[in-house]
PDB file of N, CA, C and O in Angstrom:
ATOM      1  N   UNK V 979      17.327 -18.612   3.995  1.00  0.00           N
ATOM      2  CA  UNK V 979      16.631 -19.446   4.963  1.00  0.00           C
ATOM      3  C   UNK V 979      16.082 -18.539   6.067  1.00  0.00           C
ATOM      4  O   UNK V 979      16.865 -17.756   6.604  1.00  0.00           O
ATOM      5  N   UNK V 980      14.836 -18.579   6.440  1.00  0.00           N
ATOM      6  CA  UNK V 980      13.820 -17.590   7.244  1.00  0.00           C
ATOM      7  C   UNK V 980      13.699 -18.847   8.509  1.00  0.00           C
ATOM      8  O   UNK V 980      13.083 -18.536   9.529  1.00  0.00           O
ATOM      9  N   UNK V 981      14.227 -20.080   8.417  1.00  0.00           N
ATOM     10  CA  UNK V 981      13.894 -20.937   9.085  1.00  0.00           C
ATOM     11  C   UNK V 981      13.481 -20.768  11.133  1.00  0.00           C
ATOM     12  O   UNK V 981      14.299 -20.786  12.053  1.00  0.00           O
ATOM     13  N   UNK V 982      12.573 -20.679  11.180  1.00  0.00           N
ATOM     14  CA  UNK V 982      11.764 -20.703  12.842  1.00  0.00           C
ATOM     15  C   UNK V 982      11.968 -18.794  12.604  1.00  0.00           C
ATOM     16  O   UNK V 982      12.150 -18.287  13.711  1.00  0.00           O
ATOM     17  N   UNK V 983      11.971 -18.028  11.783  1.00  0.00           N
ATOM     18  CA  UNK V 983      11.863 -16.658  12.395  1.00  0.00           C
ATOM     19  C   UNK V 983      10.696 -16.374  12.489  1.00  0.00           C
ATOM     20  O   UNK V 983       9.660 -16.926  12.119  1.00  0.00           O
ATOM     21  N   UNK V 984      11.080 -14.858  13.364  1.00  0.00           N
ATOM     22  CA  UNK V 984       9.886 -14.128  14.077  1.00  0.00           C
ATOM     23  C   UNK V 984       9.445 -13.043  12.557  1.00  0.00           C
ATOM     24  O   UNK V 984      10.016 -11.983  12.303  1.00  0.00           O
ATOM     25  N   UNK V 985       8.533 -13.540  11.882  1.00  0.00           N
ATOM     26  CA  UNK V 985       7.861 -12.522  10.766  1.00  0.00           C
ATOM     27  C   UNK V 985       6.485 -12.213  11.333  1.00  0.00           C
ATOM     28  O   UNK V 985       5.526 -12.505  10.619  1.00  0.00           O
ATOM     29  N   UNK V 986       6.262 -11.671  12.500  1.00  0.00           N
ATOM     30  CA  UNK V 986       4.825 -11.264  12.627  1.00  0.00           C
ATOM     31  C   UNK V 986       4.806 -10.100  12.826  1.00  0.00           C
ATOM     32  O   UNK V 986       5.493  -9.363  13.533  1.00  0.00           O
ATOM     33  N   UNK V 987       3.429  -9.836  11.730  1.00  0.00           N
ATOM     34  CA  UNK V 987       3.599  -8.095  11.633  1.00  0.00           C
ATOM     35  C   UNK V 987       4.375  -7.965  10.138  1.00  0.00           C
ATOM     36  O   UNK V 987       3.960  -7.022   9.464  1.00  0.00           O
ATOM     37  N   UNK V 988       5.263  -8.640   9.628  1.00  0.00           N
ATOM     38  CA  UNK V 988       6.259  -8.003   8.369  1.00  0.00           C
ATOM     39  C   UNK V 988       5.142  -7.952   7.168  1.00  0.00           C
ATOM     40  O   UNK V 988       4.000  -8.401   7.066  1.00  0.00           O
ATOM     41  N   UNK V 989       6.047  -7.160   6.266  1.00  0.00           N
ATOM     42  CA  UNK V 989       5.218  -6.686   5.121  1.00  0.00           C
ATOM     43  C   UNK V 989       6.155  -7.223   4.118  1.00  0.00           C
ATOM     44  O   UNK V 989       7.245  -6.733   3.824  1.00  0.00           O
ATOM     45  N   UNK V 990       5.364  -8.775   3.394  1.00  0.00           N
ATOM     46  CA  UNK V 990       6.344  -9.381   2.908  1.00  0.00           C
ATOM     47  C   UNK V 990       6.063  -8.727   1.364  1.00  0.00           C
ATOM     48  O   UNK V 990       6.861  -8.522   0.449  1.00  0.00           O
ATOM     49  N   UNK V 991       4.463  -8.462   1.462  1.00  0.00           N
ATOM     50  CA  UNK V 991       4.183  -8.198  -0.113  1.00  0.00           C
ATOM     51  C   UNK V 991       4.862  -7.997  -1.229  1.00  0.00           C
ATOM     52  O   UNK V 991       5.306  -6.864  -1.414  1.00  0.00           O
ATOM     53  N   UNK V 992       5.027  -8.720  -1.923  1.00  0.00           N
ATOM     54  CA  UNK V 992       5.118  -8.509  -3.360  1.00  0.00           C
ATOM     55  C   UNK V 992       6.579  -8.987  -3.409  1.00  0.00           C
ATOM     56  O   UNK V 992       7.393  -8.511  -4.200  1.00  0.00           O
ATOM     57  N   UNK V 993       7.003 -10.415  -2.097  1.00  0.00           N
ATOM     58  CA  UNK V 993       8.108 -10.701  -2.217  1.00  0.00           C
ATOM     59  C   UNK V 993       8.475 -12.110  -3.117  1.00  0.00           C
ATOM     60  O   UNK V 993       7.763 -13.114  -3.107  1.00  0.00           O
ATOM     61  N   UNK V 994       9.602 -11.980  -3.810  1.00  0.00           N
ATOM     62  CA  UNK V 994      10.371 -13.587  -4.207  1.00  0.00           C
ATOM     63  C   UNK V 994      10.830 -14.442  -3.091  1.00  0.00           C
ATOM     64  O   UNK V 994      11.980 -14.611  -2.686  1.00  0.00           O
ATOM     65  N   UNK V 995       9.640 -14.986  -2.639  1.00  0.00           N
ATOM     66  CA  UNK V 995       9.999 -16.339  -1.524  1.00  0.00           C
ATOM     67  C   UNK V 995      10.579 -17.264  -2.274  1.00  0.00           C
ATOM     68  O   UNK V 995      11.326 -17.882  -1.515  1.00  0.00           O
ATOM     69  N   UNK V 996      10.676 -17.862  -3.732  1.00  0.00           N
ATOM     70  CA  UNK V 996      10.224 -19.081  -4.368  1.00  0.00           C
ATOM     71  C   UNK V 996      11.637 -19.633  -3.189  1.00  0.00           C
ATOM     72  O   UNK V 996      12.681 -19.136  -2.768  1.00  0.00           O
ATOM     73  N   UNK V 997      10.923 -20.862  -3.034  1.00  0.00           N
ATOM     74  CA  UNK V 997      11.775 -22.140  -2.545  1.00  0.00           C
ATOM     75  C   UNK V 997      12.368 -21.676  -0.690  1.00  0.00           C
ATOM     76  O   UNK V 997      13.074 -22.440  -0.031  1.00  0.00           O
ATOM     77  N   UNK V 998      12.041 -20.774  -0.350  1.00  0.00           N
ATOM     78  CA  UNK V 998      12.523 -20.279   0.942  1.00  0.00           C
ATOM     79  C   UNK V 998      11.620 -21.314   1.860  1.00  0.00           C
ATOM     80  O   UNK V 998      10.446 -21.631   1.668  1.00  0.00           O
ATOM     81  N   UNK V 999      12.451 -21.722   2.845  1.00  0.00           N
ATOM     82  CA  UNK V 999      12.591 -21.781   4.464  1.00  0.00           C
ATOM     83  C   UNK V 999      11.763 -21.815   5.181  1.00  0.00           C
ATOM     84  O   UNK V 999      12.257 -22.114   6.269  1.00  0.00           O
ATOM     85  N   UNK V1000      10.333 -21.638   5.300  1.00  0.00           N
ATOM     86  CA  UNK V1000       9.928 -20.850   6.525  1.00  0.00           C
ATOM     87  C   UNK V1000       9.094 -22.020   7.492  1.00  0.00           C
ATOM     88  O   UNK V1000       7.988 -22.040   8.032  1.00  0.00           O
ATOM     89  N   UNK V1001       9.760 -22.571   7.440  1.00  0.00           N
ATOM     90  CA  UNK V1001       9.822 -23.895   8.268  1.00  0.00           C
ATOM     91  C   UNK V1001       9.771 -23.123   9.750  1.00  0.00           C
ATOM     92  O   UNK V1001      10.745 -22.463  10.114  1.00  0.00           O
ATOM     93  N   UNK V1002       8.134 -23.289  10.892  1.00  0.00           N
ATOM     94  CA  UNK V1002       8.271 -23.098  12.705  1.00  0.00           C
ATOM     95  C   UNK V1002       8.756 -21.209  12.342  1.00  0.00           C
ATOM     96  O   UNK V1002       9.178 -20.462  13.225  1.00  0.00           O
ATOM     97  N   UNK V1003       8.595 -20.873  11.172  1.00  0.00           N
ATOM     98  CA  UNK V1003       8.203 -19.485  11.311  1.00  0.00           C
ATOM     99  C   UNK V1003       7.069 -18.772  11.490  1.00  0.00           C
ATOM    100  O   UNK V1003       6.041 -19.190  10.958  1.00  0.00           O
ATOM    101  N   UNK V1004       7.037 -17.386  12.385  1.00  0.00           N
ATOM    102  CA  UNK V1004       5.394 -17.076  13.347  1.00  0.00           C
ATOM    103  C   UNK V1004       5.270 -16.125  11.787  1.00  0.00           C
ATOM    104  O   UNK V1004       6.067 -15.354  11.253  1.00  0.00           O
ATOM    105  N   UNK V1005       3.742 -16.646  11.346  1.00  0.00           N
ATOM    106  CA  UNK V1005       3.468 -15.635  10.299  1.00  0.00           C
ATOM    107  C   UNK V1005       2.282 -14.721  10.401  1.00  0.00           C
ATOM    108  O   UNK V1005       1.744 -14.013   9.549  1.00  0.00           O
ATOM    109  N   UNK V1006       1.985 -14.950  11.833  1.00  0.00           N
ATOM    110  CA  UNK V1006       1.014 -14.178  12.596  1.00  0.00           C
ATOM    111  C   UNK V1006       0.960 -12.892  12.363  1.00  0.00           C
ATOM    112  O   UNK V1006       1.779 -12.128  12.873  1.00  0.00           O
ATOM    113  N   UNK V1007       0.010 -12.486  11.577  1.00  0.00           N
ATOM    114  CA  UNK V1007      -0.121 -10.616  11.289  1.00  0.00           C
ATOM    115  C   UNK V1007       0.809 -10.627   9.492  1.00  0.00           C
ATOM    116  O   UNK V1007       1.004  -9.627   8.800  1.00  0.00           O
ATOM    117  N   UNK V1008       1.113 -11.695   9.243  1.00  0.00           N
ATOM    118  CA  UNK V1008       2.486 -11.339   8.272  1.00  0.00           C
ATOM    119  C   UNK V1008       1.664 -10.528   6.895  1.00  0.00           C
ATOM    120  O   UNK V1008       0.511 -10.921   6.715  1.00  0.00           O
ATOM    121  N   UNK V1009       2.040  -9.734   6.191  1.00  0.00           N
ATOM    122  CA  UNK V1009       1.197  -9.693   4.749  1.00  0.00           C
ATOM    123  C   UNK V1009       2.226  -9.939   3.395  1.00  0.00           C
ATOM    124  O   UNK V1009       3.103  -9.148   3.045  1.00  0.00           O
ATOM    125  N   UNK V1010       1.916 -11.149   2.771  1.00  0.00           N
ATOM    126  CA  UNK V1010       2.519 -12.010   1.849  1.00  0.00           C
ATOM    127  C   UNK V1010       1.623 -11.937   0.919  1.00  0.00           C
ATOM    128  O   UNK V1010       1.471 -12.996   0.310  1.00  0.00           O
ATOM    129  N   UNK V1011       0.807 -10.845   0.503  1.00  0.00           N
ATOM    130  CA  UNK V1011      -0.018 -10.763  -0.839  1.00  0.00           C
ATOM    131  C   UNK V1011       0.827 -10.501  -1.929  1.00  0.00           C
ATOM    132  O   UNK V1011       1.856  -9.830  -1.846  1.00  0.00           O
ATOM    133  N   UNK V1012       0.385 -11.043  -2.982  1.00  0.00           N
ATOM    134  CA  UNK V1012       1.575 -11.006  -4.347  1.00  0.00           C
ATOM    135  C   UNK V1012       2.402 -11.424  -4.569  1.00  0.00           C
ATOM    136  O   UNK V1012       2.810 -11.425  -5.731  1.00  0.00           O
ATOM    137  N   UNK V1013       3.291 -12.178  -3.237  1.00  0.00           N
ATOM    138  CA  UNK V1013       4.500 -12.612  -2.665  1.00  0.00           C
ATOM    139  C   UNK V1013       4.480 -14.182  -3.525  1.00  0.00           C
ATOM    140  O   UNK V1013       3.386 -14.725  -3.676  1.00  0.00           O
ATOM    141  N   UNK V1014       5.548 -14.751  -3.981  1.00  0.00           N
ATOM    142  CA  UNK V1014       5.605 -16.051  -4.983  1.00  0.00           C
ATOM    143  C   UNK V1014       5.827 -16.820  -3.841  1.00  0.00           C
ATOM    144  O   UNK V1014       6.849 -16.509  -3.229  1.00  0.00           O
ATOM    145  N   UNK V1015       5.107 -17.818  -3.332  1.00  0.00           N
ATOM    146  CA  UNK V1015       5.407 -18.881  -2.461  1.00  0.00           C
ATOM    147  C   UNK V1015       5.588 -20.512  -3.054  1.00  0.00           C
ATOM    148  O   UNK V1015       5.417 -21.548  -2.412  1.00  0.00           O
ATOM    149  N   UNK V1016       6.067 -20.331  -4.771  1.00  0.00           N
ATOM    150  CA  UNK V1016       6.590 -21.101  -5.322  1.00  0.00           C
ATOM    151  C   UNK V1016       7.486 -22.294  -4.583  1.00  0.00           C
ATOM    152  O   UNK V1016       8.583 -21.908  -4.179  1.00  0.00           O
ATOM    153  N   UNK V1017       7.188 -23.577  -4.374  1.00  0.00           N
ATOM    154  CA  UNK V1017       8.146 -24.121  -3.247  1.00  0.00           C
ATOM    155  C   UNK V1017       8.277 -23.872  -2.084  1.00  0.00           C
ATOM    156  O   UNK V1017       8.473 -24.800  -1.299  1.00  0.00           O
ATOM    157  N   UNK V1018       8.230 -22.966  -1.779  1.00  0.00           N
ATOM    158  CA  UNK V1018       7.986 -22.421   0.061  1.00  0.00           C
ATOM    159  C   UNK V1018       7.819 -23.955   1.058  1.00  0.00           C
ATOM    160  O   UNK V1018       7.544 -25.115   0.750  1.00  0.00           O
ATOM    161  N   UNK V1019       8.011 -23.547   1.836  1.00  0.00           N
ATOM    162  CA  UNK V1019       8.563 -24.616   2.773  1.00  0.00           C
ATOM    163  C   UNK V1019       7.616 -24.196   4.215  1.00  0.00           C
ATOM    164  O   UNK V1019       8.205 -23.440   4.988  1.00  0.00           O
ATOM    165  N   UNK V1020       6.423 -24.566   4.559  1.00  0.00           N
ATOM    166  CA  UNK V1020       5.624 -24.070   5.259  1.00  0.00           C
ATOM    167  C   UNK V1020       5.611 -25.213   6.859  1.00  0.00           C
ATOM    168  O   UNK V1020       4.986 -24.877   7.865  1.00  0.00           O
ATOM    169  N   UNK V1021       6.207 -26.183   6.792  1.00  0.00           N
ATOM    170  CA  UNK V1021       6.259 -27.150   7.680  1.00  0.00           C
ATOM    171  C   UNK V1021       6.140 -26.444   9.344  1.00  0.00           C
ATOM    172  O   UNK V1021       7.175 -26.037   9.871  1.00  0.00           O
ATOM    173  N   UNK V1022       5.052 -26.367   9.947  1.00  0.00           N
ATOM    174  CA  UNK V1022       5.442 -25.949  11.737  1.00  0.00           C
ATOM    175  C   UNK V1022       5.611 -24.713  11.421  1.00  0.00           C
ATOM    176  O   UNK V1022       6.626 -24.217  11.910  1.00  0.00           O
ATOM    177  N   UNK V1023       4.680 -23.720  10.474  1.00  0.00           N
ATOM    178  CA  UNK V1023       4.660 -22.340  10.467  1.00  0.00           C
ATOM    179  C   UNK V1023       3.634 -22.175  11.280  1.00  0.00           C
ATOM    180  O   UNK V1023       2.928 -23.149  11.540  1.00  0.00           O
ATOM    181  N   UNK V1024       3.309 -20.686  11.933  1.00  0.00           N
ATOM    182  CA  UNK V1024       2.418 -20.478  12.765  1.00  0.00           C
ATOM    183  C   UNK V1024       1.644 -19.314  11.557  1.00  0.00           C
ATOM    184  O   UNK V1024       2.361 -18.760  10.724  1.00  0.00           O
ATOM    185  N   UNK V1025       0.548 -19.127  11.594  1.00  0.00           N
ATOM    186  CA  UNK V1025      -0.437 -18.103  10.962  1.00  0.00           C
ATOM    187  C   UNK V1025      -1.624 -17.708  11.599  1.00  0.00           C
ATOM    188  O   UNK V1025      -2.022 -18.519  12.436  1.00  0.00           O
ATOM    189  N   UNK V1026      -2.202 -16.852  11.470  1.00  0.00           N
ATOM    190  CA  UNK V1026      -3.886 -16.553  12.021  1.00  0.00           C
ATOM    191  C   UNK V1026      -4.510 -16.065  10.855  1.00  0.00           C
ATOM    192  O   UNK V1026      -4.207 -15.058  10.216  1.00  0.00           O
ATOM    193  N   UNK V1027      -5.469 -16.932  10.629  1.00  0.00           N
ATOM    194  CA  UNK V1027      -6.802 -17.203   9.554  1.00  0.00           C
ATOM    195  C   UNK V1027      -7.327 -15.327   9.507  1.00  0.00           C
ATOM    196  O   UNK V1027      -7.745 -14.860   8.448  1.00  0.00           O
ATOM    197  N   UNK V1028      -7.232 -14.558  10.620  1.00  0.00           N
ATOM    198  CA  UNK V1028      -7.931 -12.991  10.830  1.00  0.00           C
ATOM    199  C   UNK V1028      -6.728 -11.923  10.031  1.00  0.00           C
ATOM    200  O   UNK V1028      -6.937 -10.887   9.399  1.00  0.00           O
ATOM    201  N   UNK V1029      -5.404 -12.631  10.341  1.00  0.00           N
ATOM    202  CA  UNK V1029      -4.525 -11.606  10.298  1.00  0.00           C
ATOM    203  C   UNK V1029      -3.258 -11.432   9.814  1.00  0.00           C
ATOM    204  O   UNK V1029      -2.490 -10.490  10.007  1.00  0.00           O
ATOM    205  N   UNK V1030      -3.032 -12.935   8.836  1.00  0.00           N
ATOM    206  CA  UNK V1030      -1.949 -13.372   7.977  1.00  0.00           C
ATOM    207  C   UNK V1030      -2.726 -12.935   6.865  1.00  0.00           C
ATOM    208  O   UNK V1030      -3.955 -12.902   6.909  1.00  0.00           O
ATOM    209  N   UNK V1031      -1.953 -12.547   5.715  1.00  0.00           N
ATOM    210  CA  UNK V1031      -2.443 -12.066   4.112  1.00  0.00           C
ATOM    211  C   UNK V1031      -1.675 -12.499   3.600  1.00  0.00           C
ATOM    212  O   UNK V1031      -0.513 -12.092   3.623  1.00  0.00           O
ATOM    213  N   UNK V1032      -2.228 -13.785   2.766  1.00  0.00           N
ATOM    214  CA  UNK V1032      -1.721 -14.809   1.538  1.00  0.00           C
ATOM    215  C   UNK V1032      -2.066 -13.842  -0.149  1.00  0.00           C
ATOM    216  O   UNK V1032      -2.804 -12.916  -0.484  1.00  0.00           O
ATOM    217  N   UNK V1033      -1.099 -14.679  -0.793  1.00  0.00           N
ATOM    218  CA  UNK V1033      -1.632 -14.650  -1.758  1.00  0.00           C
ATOM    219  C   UNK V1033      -2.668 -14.630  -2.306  1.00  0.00           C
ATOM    220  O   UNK V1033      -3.269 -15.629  -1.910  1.00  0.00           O
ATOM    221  N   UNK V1034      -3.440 -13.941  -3.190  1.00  0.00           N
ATOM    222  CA  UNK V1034      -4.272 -14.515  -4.102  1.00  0.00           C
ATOM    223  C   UNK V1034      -4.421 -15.795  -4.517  1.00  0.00           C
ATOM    224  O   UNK V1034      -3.636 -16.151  -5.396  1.00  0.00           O
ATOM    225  N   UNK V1035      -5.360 -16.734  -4.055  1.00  0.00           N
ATOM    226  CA  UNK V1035      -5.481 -17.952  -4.645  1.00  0.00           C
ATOM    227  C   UNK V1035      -4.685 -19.431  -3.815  1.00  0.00           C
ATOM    228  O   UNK V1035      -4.902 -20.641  -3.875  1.00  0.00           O
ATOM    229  N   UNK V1036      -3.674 -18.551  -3.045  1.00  0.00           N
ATOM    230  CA  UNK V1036      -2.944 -19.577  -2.303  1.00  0.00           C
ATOM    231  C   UNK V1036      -3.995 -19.824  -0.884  1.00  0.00           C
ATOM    232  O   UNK V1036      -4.707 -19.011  -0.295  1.00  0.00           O
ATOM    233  N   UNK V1037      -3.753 -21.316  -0.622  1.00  0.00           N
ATOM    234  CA  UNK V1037      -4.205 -21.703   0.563  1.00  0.00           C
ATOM    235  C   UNK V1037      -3.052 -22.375   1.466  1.00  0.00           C
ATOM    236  O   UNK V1037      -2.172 -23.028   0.904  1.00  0.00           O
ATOM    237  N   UNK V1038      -3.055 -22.239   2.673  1.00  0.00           N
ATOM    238  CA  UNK V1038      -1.909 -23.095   3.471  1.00  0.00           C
ATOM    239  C   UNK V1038      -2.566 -24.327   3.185  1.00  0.00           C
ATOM    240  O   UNK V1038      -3.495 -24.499   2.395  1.00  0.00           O
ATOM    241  N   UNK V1039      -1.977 -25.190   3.924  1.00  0.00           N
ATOM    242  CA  UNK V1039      -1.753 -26.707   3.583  1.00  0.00           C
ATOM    243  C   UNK V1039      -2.683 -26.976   4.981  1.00  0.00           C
ATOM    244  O   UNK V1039      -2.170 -26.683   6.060  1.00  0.00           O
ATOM    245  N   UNK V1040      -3.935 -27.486   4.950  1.00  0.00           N
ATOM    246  CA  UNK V1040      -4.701 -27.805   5.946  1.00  0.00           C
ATOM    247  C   UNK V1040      -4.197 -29.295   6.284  1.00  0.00           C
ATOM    248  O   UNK V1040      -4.639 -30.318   5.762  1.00  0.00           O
ATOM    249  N   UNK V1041      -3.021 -29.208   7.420  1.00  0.00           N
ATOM    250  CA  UNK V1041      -3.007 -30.150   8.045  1.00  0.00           C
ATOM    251  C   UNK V1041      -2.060 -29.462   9.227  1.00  0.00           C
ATOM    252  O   UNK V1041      -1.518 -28.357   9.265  1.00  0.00           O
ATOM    253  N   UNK V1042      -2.082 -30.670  10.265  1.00  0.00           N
ATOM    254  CA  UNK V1042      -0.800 -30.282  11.231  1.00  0.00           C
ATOM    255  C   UNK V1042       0.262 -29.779  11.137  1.00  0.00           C
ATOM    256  O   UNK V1042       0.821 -29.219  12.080  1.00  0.00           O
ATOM    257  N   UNK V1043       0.887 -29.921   9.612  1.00  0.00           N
ATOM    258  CA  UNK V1043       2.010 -29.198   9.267  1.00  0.00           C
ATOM    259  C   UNK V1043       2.279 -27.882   9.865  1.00  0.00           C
ATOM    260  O   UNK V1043       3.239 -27.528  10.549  1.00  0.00           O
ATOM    261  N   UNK V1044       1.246 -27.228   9.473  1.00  0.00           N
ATOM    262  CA  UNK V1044       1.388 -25.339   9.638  1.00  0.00           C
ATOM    263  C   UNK V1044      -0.230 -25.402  10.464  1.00  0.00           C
ATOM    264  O   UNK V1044      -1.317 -25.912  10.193  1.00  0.00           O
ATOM    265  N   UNK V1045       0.397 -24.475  11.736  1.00  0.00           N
ATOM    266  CA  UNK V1045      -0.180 -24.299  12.805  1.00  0.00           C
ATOM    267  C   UNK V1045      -1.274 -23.290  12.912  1.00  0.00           C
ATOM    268  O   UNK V1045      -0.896 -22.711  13.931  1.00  0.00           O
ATOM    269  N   UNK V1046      -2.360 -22.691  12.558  1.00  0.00           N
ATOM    270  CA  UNK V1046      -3.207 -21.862  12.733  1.00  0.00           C
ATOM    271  C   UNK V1046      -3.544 -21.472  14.179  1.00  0.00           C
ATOM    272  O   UNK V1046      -4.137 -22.211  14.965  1.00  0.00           O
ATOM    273  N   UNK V1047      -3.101 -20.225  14.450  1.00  0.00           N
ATOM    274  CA  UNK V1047      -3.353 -19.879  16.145  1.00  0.00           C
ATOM    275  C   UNK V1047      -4.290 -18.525  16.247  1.00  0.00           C
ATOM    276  O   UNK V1047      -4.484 -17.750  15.311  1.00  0.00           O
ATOM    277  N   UNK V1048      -4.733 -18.425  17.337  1.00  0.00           N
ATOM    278  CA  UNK V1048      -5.846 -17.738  17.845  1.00  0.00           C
ATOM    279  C   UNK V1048      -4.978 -16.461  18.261  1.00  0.00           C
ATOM    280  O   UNK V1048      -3.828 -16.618  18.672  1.00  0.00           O
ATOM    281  N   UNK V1049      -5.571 -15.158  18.143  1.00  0.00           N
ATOM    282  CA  UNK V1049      -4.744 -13.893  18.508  1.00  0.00           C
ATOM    283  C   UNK V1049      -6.150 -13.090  19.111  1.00  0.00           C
ATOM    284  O   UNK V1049      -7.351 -13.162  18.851  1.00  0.00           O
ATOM    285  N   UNK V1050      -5.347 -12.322  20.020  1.00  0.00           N
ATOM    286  CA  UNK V1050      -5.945 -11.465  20.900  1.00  0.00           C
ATOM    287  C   UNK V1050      -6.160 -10.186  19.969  1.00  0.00           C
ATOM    288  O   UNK V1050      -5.159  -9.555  19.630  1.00  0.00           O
ATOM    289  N   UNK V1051      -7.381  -9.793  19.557  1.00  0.00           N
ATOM    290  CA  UNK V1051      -6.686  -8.539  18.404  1.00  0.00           C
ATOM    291  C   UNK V1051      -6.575  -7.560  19.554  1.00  0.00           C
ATOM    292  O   UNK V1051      -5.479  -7.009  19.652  1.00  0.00           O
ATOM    293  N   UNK V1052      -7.389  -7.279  20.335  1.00  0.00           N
ATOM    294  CA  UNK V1052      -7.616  -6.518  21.264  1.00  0.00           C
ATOM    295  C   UNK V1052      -6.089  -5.729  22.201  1.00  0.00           C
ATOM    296  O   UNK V1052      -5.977  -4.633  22.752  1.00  0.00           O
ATOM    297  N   UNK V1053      -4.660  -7.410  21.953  1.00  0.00           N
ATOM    298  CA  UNK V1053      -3.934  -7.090  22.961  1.00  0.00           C
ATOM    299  C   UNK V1053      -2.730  -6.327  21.687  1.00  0.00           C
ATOM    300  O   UNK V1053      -2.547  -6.503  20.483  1.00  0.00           O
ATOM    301  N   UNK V1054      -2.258  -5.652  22.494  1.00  0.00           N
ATOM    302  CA  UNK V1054      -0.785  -5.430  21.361  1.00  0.00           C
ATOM    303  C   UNK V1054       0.069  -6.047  21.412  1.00  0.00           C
ATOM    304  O   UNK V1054       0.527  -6.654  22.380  1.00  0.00           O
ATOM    305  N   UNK V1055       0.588  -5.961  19.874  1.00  0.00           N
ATOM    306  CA  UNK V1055       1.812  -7.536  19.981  1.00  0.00           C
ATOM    307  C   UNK V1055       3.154  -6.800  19.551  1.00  0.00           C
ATOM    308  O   UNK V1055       2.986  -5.707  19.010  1.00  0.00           O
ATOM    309  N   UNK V1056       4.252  -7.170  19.686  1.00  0.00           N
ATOM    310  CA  UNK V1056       4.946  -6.956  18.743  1.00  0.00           C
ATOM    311  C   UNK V1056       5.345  -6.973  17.124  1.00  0.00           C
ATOM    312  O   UNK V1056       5.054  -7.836  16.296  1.00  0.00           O
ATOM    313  N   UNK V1057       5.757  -6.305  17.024  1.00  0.00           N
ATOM    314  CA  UNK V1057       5.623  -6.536  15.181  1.00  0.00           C
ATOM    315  C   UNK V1057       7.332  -6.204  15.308  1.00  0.00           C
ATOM    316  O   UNK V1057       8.111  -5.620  16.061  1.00  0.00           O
ATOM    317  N   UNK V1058       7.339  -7.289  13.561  1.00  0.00           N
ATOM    318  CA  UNK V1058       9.014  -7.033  12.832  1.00  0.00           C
ATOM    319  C   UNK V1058       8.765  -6.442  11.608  1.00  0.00           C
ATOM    320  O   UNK V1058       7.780  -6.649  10.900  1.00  0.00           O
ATOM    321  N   UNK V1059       9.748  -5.652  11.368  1.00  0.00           N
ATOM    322  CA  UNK V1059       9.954  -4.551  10.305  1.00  0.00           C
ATOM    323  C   UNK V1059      10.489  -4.791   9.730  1.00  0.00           C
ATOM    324  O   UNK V1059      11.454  -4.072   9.473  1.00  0.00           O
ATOM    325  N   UNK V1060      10.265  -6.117   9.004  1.00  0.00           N
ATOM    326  CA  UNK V1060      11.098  -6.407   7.701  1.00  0.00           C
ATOM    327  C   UNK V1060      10.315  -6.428   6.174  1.00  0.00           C
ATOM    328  O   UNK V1060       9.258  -6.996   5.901  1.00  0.00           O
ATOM    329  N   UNK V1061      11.266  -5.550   5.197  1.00  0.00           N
ATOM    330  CA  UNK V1061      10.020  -5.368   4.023  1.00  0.00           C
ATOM    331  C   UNK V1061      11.463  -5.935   2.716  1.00  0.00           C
ATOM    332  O   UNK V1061      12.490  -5.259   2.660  1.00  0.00           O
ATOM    333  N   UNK V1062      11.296  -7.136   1.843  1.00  0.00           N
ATOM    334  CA  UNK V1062      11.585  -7.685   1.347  1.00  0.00           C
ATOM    335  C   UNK V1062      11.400  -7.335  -0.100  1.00  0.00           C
ATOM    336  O   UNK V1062      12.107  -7.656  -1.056  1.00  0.00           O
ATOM    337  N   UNK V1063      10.451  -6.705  -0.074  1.00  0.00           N
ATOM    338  CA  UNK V1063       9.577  -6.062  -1.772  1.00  0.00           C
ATOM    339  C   UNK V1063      10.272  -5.008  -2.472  1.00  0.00           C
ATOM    340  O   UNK V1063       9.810  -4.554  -3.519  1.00  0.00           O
TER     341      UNK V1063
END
């Protein structure tokens, strides 16, 4: 369970999410290319359309569910160093 964590910035690529958590988790900057989001649990996730990296072929769920937010590229953010792959 990843449930409300801070994944922005992580390098999830090429991870086995199937059925995980990430329920009000920031996926801002995250890169989840290749990554199985089989079941995934996206409810009140945060992402940016510039700077989250989905899957191939996957789309988030265009509704209120999962939150699309605006980023400063300009400002520096913190990043988490978690690599799952």
């Amino acid at each position: 369970i990843l449930y409300c964590a801070n994944l922005q910035g992580a390098n999830l690529r090429g991870a086995n999410l199937t059925g995980v958590d990430l329920k009000g988790t920031n996926l801002v900057g995250t890169n989840l290319e290749g990554a199985n989001l089989s079941g995934v649990q996206l409810s009140g996730a945060r992402y940016n359309d510039l700077t989250t990296r989905w899957p191939e072929g996957f789309r988030p769920p265009e509704s209120n569910e999962i939150t699309p937010v605006e980023t400063d590229l300009d400002q520096p953010s913190s990043h988490t160093a978690v690599d799952l792959g």
